[in-house]
Amino acid sequence: MAGMGVYSLYKDDTVNKKVYTLYDDGVNLTDTLLYDFTLPVGDSVAHSTEFLDFPDAHISDIDSIFIDDNYRKRIKINYTHDFEVDSAYWIEGIGSTNGIQ
């Protein structure tokens, strides 16, 4: 039996600007949303596998960052961890500053 959690397999849907991972909930292996680069400021990201344990996770800012001669969309996500406000970034074409969770 496989352990629960995220596997290192992912599917990049470049048309819809979403990234999925293969997630094991203990019963089924399913494609599960990892990153969604279409969400606006204020939207919840608690449905992403990265933030399943953080129901208050939301997009607080969207800007861009210059990496390797290209501007890439950067989404700032705020969430509460151990009673402290924390943040992470999703960078389009790169991933999360938290790594794959």
CSV table of C-alpha atoms in Angstrom, one decimal:
chain,number,residue,atom,x,y,z
A,1,MET,CA,0.0,0.0,0.0
A,2,ALA,CA,1.3,3.5,-0.9
A,3,GLY,CA,1.7,6.2,1.7
A,4,MET,CA,-0.6,9.2,1.7
A,5,GLY,CA,0.7,12.4,0.2
A,6,VAL,CA,1.9,14.1,-2.9
A,7,TYR,CA,4.1,12.3,-5.4
A,8,SER,CA,6.7,14.1,-7.5
A,9,LEU,CA,4.7,13.7,-10.7
A,10,TYR,CA,3.0,16.7,-12.1
A,11,LYS,CA,1.0,17.9,-15.1
A,12,ASP,CA,1.4,21.4,-16.4
A,13,ASP,CA,-1.7,22.7,-18.1
A,14,THR,CA,-0.2,25.7,-19.9
A,15,VAL,CA,-3.4,26.6,-21.7
A,16,ASN,CA,-5.4,27.0,-18.4
A,17,LYS,CA,-2.3,28.1,-16.4
A,18,LYS,CA,-2.7,25.3,-13.8
A,19,VAL,CA,-0.4,22.7,-12.4
A,20,TYR,CA,-1.6,19.4,-11.0
A,21,THR,CA,0.1,16.7,-9.0
A,22,LEU,CA,-0.7,13.1,-8.4
A,23,TYR,CA,-2.1,12.9,-4.8
A,24,ASP,CA,-2.7,9.8,-2.7
A,25,ASP,CA,-5.5,10.2,-0.2
A,26,GLY,CA,-5.0,6.7,1.1
A,27,VAL,CA,-7.7,5.2,-1.2
A,28,ASN,CA,-7.2,6.8,-4.6
A,29,LEU,CA,-4.5,8.4,-6.7
A,30,THR,CA,-6.0,11.5,-8.3
A,31,ASP,CA,-4.8,14.6,-10.2
A,32,THR,CA,-5.1,17.4,-7.6
A,33,LEU,CA,-4.5,21.1,-8.1
A,34,LEU,CA,-1.1,22.2,-7.0
A,35,TYR,CA,-0.9,25.8,-8.5
A,36,ASP,CA,-3.5,28.0,-10.2
A,37,PHE,CA,-2.1,31.1,-11.9
A,38,THR,CA,-5.5,32.4,-12.9
A,39,LEU,CA,-6.8,33.3,-9.4
A,40,PRO,CA,-7.2,37.0,-8.4
A,41,VAL,CA,-6.2,38.8,-5.3
A,42,GLY,CA,-8.4,37.7,-2.3
A,43,ASP,CA,-9.2,34.2,-3.6
A,44,SER,CA,-8.6,31.2,-1.4
A,45,VAL,CA,-5.9,28.7,-2.2
A,46,ALA,CA,-6.8,26.3,0.6
A,47,HIS,CA,-7.8,23.7,-2.0
A,48,SER,CA,-4.3,23.5,-3.3
A,49,THR,CA,-2.3,20.5,-2.0
A,50,GLU,CA,0.3,22.9,-0.7
A,51,PHE,CA,-2.2,24.6,1.6
A,52,LEU,CA,-4.7,21.8,2.6
A,53,ASP,CA,-3.8,22.3,6.3
A,54,PHE,CA,-4.2,26.1,6.1
A,55,PRO,CA,-7.9,27.1,5.5
A,56,ASP,CA,-7.1,30.8,5.7
A,57,ALA,CA,-4.6,30.7,2.8
A,58,HIS,CA,-5.4,33.4,0.3
A,59,ILE,CA,-3.8,35.4,-2.5
A,60,SER,CA,-2.6,38.7,-1.1
A,61,ASP,CA,-0.7,40.2,-4.0
A,62,ILE,CA,0.2,39.6,-7.7
A,63,ASP,CA,3.2,41.0,-9.5
A,64,SER,CA,6.0,39.8,-11.7
A,65,ILE,CA,9.7,38.9,-11.2
A,66,PHE,CA,12.5,39.0,-13.7
A,67,ILE,CA,14.2,35.5,-13.9
A,68,ASP,CA,16.5,34.3,-16.7
A,69,ASP,CA,15.7,37.2,-19.1
A,70,ASN,CA,11.9,36.8,-18.7
A,71,TYR,CA,9.2,38.3,-16.5
A,72,ARG,CA,7.2,35.7,-14.7
A,73,LYS,CA,3.9,36.1,-12.8
A,74,ARG,CA,4.4,35.9,-9.0
A,75,ILE,CA,1.6,35.3,-6.6
A,76,LYS,CA,2.0,36.0,-2.9
A,77,ILE,CA,0.0,33.8,-0.6
A,78,ASN,CA,-0.6,34.6,3.1
A,79,TYR,CA,-1.6,32.0,5.6
A,80,THR,CA,-1.4,31.4,9.3
A,81,HIS,CA,1.1,28.8,10.6
A,82,ASP,CA,1.6,28.2,14.3
A,83,PHE,CA,-0.5,31.3,15.1
A,84,GLU,CA,1.9,33.5,13.0
A,85,VAL,CA,1.1,35.0,9.6
A,86,ASP,CA,3.4,33.5,7.0
A,87,SER,CA,3.7,33.8,3.2
A,88,ALA,CA,4.9,32.0,0.2
A,89,TYR,CA,5.1,32.7,-3.5
A,90,TRP,CA,4.0,30.8,-6.6
A,91,ILE,CA,6.1,31.8,-9.6
A,92,GLU,CA,4.8,30.8,-13.0
A,93,GLY,CA,7.1,28.4,-14.7
A,94,ILE,CA,9.1,27.9,-11.5
A,95,GLY,CA,6.8,26.7,-8.7
A,96,SER,CA,6.5,27.5,-5.0
A,97,THR,CA,9.1,29.1,-2.7
A,98,ASN,CA,8.0,26.5,-0.2
A,99,GLY,CA,8.9,23.7,-2.7
A,100,ILE,CA,6.5,21.0,-3.6
A,101,GLN,CA,4.5,20.1,-0.6
